[in-house]
mmCIF file of C-alpha atoms (C1' of nucleotides) in Angstrom:
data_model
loop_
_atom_site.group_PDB
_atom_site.id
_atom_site.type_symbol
_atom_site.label_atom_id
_atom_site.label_comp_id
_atom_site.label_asym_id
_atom_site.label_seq_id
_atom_site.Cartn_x
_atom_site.Cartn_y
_atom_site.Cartn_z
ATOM 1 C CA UNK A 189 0.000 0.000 0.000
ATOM 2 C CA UNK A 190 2.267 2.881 1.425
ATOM 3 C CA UNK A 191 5.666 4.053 -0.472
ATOM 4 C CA UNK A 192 7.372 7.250 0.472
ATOM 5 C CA UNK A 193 4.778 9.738 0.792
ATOM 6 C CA UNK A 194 2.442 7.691 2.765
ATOM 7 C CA UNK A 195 4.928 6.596 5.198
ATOM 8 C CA UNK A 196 6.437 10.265 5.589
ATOM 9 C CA UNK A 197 2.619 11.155 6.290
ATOM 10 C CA UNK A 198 2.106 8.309 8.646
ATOM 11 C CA UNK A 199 5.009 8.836 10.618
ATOM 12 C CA UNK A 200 4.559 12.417 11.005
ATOM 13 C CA UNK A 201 1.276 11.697 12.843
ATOM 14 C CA UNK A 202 2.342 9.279 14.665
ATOM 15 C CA UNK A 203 5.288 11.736 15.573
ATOM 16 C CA UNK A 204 2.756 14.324 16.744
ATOM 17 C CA UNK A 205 0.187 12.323 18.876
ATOM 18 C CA UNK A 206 1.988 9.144 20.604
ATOM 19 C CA UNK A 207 5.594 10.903 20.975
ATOM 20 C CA UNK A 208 6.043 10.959 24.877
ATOM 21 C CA UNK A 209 3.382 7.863 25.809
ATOM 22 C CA UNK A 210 4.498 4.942 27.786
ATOM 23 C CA UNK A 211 3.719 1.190 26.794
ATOM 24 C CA UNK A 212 1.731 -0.465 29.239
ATOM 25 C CA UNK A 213 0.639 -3.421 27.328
ATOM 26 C CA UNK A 214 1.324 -5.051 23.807
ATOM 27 C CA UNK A 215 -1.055 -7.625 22.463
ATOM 28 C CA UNK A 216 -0.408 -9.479 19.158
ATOM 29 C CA UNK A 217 -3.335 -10.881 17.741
ATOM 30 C CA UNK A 218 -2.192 -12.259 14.424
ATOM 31 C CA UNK A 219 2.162 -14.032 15.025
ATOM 32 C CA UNK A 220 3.060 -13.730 12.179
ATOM 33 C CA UNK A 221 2.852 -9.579 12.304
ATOM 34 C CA UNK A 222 5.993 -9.960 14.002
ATOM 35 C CA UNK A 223 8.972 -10.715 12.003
ATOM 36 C CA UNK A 224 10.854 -13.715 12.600
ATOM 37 C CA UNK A 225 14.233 -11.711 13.523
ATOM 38 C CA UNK A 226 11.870 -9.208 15.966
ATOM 39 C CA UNK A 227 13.582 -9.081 19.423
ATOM 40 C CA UNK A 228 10.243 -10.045 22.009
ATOM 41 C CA UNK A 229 7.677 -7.545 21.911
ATOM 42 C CA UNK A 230 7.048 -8.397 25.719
ATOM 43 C CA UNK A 231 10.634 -5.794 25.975
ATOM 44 C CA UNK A 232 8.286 -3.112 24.607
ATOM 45 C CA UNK A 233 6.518 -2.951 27.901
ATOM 46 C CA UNK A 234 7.758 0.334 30.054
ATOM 47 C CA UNK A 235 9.274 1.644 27.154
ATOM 48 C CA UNK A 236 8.780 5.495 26.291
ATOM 49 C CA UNK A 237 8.224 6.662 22.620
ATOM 50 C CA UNK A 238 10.828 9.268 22.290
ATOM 51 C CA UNK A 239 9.994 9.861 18.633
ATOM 52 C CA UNK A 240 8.474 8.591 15.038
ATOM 53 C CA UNK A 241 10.352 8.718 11.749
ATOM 54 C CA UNK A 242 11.020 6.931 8.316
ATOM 55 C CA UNK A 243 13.441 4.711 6.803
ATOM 56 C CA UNK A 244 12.689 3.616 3.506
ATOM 57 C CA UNK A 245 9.105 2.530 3.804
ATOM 58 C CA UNK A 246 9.601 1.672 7.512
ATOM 59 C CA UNK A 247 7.878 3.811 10.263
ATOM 60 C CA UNK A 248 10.438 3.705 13.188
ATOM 61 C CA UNK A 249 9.143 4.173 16.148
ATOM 62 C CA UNK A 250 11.887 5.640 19.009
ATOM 63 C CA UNK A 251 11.940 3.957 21.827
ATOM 64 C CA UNK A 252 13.967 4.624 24.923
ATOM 65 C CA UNK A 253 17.370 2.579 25.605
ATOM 66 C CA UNK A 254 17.654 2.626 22.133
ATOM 67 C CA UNK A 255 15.373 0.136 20.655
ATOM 68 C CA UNK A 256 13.140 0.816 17.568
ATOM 69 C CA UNK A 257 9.748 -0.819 16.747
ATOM 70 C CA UNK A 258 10.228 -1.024 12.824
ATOM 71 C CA UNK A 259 6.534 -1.567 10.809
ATOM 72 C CA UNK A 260 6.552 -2.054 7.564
ATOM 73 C CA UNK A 261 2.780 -2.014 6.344
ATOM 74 C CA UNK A 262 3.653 -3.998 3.157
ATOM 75 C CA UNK A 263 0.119 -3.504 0.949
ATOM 76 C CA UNK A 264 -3.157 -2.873 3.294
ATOM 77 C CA UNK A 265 -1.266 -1.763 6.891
ATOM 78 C CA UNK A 266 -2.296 0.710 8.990
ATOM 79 C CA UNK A 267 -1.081 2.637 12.277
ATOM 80 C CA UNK A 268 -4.044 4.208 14.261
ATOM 81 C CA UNK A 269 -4.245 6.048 17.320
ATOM 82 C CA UNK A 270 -7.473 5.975 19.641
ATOM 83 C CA UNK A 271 -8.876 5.396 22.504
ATOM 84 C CA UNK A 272 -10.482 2.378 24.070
ATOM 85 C CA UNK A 273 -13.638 3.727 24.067
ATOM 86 C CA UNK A 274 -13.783 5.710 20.765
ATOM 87 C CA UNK A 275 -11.584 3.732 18.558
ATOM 88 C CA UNK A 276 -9.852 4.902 16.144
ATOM 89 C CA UNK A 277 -11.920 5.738 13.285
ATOM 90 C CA UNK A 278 -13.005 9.628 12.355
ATOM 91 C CA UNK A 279 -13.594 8.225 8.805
ATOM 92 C CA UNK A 280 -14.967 4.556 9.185
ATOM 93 C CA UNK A 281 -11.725 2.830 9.448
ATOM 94 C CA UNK A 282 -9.771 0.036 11.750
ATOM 95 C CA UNK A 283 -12.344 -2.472 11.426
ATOM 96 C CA UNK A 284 -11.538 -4.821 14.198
ATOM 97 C CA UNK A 285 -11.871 -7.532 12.495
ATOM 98 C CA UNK A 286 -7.975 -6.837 10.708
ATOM 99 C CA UNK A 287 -6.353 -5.634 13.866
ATOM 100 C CA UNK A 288 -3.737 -7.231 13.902
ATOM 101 C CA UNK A 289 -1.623 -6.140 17.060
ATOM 102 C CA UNK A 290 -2.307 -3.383 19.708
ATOM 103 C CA UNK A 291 0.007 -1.365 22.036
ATOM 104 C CA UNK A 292 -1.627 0.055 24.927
ATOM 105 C CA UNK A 293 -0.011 3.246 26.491
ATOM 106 C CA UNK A 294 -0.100 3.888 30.509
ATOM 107 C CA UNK A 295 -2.481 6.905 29.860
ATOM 108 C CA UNK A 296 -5.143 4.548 28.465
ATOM 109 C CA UNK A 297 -4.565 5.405 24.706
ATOM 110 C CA UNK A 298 -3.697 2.435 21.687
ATOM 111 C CA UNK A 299 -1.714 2.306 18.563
ATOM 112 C CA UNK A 300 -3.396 -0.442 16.976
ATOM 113 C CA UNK A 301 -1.702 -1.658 13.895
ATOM 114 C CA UNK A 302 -4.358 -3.259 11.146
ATOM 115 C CA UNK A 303 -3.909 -5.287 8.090
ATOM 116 C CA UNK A 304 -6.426 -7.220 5.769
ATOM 117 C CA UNK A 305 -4.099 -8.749 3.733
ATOM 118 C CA UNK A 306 -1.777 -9.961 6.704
ATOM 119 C CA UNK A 307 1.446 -9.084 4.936
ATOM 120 C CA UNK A 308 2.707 -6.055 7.486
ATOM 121 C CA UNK A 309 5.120 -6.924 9.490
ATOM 122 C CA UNK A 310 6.580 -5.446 12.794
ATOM 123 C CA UNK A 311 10.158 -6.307 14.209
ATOM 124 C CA UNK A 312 11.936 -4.809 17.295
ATOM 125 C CA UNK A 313 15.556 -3.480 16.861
ATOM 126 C CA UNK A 314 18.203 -2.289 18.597
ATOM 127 C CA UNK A 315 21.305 -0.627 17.463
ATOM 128 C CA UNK A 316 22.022 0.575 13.564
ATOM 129 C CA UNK A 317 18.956 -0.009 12.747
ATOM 130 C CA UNK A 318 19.289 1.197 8.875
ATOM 131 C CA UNK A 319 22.087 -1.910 8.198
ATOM 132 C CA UNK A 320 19.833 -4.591 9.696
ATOM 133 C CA UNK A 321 16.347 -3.370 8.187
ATOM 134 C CA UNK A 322 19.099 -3.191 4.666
ATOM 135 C CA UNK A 323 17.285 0.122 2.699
ATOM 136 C CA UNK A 324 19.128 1.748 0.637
ATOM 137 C CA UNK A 325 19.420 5.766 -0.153
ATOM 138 C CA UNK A 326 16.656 7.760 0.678
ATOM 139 C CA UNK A 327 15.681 9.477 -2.694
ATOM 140 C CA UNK A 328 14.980 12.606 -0.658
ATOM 141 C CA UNK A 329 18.660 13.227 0.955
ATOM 142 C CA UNK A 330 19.990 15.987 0.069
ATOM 143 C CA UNK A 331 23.384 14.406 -0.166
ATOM 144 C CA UNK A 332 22.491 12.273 -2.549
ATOM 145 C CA UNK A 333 23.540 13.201 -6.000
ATOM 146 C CA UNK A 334 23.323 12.470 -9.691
ATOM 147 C CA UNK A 335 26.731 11.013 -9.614
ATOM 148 C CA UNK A 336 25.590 8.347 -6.670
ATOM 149 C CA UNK A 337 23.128 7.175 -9.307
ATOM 150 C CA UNK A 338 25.251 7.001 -11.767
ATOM 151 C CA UNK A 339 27.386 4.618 -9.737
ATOM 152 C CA UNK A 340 24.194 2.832 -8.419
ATOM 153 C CA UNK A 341 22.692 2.361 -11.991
ATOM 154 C CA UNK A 342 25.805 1.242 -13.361
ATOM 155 C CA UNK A 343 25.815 -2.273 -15.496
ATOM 156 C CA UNK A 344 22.330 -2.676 -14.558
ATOM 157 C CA UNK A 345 20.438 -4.232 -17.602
ATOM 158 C CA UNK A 346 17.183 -4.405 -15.963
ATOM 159 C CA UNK A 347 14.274 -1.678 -17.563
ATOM 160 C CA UNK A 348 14.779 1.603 -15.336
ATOM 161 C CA UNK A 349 11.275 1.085 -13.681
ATOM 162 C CA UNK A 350 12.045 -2.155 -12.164
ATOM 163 C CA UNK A 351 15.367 -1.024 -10.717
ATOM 164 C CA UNK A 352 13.158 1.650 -8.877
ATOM 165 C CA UNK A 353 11.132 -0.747 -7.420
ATOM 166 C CA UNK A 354 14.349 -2.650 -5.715
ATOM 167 C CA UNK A 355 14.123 -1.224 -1.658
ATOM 168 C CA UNK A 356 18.062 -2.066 -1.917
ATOM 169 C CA UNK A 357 19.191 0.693 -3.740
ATOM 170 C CA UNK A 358 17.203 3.748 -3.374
ATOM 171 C CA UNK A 359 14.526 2.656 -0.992
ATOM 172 C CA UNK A 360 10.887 4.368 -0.760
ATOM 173 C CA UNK A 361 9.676 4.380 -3.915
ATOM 174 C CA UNK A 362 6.793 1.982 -5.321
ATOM 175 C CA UNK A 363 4.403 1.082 -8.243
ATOM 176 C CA UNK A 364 3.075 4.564 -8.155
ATOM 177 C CA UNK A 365 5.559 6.782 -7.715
ATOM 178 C CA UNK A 366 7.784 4.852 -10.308
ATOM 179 C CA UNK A 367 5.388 5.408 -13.445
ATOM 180 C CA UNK A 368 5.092 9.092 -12.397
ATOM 181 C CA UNK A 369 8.668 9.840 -11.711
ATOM 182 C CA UNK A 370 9.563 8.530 -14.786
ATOM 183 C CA UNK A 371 6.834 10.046 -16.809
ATOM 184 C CA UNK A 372 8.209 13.674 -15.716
ATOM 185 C CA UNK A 373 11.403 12.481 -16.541
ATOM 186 C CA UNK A 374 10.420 11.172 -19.968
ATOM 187 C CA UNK A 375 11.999 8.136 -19.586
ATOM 188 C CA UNK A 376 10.405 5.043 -21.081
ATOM 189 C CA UNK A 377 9.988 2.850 -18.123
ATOM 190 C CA UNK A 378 11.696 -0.262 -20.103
ATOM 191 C CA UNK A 379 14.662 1.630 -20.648
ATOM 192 C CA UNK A 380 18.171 -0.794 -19.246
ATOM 193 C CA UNK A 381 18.672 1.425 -16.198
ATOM 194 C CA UNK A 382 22.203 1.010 -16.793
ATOM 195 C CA UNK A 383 22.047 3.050 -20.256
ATOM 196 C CA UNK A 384 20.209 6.512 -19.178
ATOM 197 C CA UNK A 385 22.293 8.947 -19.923
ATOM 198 C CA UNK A 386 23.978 11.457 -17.341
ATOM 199 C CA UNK A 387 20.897 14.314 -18.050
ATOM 200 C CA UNK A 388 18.647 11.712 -17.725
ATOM 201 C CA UNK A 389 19.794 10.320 -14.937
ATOM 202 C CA UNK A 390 19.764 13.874 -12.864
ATOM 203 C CA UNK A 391 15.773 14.561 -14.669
ATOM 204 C CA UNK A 392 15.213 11.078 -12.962
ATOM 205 C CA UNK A 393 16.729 12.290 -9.576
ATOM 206 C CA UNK A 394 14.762 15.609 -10.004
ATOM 207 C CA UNK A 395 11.652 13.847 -11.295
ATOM 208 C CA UNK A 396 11.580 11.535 -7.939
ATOM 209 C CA UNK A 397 12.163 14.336 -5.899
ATOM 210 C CA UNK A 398 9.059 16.667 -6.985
ATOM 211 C CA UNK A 399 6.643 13.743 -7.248
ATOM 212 C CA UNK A 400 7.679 12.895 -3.902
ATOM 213 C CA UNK A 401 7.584 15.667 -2.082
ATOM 214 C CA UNK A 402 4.262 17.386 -3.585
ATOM 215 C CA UNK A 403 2.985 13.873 -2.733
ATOM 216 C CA UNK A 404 3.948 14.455 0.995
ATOM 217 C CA UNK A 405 2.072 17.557 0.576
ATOM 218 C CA UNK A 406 -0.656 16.107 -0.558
ATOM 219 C CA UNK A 407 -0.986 13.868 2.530
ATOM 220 C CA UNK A 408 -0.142 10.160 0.320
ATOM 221 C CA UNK A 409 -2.520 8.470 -2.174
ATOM 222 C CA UNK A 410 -5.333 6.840 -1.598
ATOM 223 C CA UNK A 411 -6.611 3.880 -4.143
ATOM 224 C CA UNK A 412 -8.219 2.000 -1.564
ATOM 225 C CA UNK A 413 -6.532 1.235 1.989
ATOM 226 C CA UNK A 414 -4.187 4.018 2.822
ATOM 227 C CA UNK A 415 -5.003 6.484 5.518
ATOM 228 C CA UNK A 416 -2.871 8.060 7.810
ATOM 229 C CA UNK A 417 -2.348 8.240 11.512
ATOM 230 C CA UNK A 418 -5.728 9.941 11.838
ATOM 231 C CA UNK A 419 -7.826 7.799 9.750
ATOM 232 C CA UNK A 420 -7.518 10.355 6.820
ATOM 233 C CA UNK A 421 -7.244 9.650 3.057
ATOM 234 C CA UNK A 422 -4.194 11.208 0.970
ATOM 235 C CA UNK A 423 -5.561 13.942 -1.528
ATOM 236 C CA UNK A 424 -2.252 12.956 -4.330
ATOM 237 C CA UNK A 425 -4.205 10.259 -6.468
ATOM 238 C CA UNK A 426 -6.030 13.028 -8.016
ATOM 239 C CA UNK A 427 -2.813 14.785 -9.390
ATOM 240 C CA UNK A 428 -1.481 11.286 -10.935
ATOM 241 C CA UNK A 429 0.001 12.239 -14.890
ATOM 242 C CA UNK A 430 0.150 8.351 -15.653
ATOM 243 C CA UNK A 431 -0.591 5.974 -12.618
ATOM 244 C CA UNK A 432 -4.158 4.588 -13.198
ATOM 245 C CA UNK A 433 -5.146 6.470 -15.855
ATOM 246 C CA UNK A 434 -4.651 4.080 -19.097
ATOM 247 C CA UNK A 435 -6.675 5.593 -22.175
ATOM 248 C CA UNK A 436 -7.404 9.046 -20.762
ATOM 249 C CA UNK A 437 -5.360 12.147 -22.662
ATOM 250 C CA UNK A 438 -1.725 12.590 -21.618
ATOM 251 C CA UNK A 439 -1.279 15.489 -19.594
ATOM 252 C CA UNK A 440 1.145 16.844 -21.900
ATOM 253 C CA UNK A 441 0.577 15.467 -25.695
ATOM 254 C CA UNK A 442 -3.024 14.547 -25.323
ATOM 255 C CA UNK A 443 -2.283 11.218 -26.424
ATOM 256 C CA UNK A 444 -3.427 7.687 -24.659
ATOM 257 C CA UNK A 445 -1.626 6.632 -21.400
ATOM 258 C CA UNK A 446 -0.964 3.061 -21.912
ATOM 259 C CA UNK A 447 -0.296 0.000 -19.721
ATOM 260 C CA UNK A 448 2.320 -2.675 -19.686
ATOM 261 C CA UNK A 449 3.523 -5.174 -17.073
ATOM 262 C CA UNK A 450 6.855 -5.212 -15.891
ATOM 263 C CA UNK A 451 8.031 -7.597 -12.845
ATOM 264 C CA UNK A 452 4.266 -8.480 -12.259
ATOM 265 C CA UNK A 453 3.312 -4.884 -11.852
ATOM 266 C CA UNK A 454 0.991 -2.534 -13.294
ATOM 267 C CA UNK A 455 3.348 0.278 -15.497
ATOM 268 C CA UNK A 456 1.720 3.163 -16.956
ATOM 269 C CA UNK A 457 3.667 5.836 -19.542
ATOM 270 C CA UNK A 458 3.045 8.192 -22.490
ATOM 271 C CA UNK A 459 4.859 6.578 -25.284
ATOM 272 C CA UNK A 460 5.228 9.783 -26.968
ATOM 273 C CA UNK A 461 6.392 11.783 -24.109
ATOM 274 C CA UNK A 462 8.498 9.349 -22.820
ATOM 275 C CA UNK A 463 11.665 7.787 -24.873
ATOM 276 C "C1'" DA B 271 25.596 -11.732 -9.560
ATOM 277 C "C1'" DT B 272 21.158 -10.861 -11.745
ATOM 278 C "C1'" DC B 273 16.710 -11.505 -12.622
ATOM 279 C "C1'" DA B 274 11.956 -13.587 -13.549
ATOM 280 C "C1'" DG B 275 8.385 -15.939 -11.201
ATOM 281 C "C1'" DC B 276 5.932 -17.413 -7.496
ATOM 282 C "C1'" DA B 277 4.475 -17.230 -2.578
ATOM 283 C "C1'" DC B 278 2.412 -14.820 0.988
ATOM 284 C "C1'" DC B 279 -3.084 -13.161 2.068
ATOM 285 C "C1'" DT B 280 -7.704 -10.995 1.639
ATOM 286 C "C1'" DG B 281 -10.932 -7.991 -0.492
ATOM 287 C "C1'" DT B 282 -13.057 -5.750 -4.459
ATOM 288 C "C1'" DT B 283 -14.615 -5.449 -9.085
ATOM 289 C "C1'" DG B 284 -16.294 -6.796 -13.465
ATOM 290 C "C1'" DG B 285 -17.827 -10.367 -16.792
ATOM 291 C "C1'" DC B 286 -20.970 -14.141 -17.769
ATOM 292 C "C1'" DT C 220 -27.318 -13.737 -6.868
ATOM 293 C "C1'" DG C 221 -23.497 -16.712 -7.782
ATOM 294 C "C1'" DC C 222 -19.132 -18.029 -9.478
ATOM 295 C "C1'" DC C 223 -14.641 -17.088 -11.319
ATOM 296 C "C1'" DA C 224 -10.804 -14.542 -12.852
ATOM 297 C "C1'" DA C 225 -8.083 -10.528 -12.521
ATOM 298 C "C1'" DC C 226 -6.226 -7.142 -9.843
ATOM 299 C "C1'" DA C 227 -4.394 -4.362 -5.707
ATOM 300 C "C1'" DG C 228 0.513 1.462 -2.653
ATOM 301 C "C1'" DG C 229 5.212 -4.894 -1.369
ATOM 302 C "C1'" DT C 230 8.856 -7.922 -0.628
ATOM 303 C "C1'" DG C 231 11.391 -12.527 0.161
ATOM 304 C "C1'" DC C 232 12.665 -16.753 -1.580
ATOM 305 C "C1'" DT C 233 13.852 -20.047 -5.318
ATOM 306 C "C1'" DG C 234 16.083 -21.590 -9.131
ATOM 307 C "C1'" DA C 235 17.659 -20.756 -13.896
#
DNA sequence: ATCAGCACCTGTTGGC
DNA sequence: TGCCAACAGGTGCTGA
């Protein structure tokens, strides 16, 4: 479900309304939300939240002494905040029937993580977290440059939008974001990553970074599942150029969007616009 | 070392 | 209404 965008907005909630709470009380309702190589959630009891960020499409959730609760929500996850008595919904959502785990703070408040599809995971960490959770660059750091991609990209014979989709090397980007990033970059998304050339490698770079961060402005995109910390849809899915909208007019030429399938995965592109 | 394909799960949608 | 196939914001493993 959530790339980049929707985990930046997640987190950000999250950051805002649990930062501060002690655990009290964890219950797991589904085991296998907890990753194999999770230290015991039981250590999350007493624990203080001492902040809520993003690596890759992990939120990482502080914890004192140095742990962090990493949850990856994989498709149809979702972190809500509520209350015993009013759960968590101001829009309809966390039907209890997909919570999947629940952390219960000392002041009586829950983080409830939910997941139809039951592929979210959670795992407990301690230490260098980024190494052992293995993302790679954040496409958002401002330190990296065109000339990391290049390196990165190099030799690489698989089509441009595939390589995207691989967490290991720049990590936070998905389905969505790929077919847009790559429309403003006019890259065709078949293209051998390994033969863009060095301006279209830094449009790519640029490309990523504007749909990205007027995503996170947007609040995420909703298709069906996401919502953020609050319950709330994203607003971005109506400002999509290619993603979802095969047949209608390209934004720019007018011409059809059209739809292929690369690694299993929906791709949408102009095949004028994009070479 | 890469890379394509399937496995993991459930829910929704559209065709007949 | 029912049934079935296709599809969905992702990733990890397998085997060529």
């Amino acid at each position: 479900m959530p790339e980049l965008p929707e985990v930046e907005t997640i987190a950000r909630g999250l950051h805002a309304r649990v930062r501060g709470k002690r655990i009290a009380k964890v219950h797991i309702a589904w085991q296998r939300t907890v990753d194999a190589r999770s230290l015991p959630l039981s250590e999350l009891v007493g624990k203080q939240i001492t902040g809520v960020g993003r690596i890759g499409k992990y939120v990482a959730i502080q914890l004192s002494g140095g742990f962090t609760l990493a949850v990856h929500l994989r498709m149809t996850g979702q972190l809500l905040v509520g209350s015993l008595e009013r759960r968590y919904d101001s829009s309809g959502t966390g039907d209890r029937k997909h919570e999947r785990a629940r952390i219960t703070f000392a002041d009586a408040s829950v983080l409830a993580f939910f997941d139809a599809r039951k592929f979210g995971r959670m795992r407990l960490l301690h230490g260098d977290v980024v190494a052992q959770l293995g993302v790679g660059r954040d496409p958002l750091d401002p330190q990296l440059t065109a000339d990391d991609l290049k390196e990165m990209l190099a030799g690489r014979r698989t089509p441009t939008k595939v390589w995207l989709l691989d967490q290991h090397r720049l990590s936070g980007i998905g389905n969505i974001y790929a077919s847009e990033a790559l429309f403003y970059a006019g890259i065709r998304p078949r293209r051998a990553a390994g033969k863009l050339t060095a301006i279209e490698r830094s449009a790519l770079l640029k490309s990523l970074r504007r749909v990205l961060r007027r995503a996170i402005r947007f609040g995420g995109s909703s298709l069906n599942d996401y919502v953020d910390s609050e319950g709330k849809q994203g607003g971005f899915q109506k400002q999509f150029a290619v993603y979802g909208r095969l047949g209608l007019p390209c934004l720019q030429c007018r011409g059809p969007v059209r739809r292929i399938v690369l690694a299993q995965r929906s791709t949408f592109y102009c095949s004028t616009c994009q070479r």
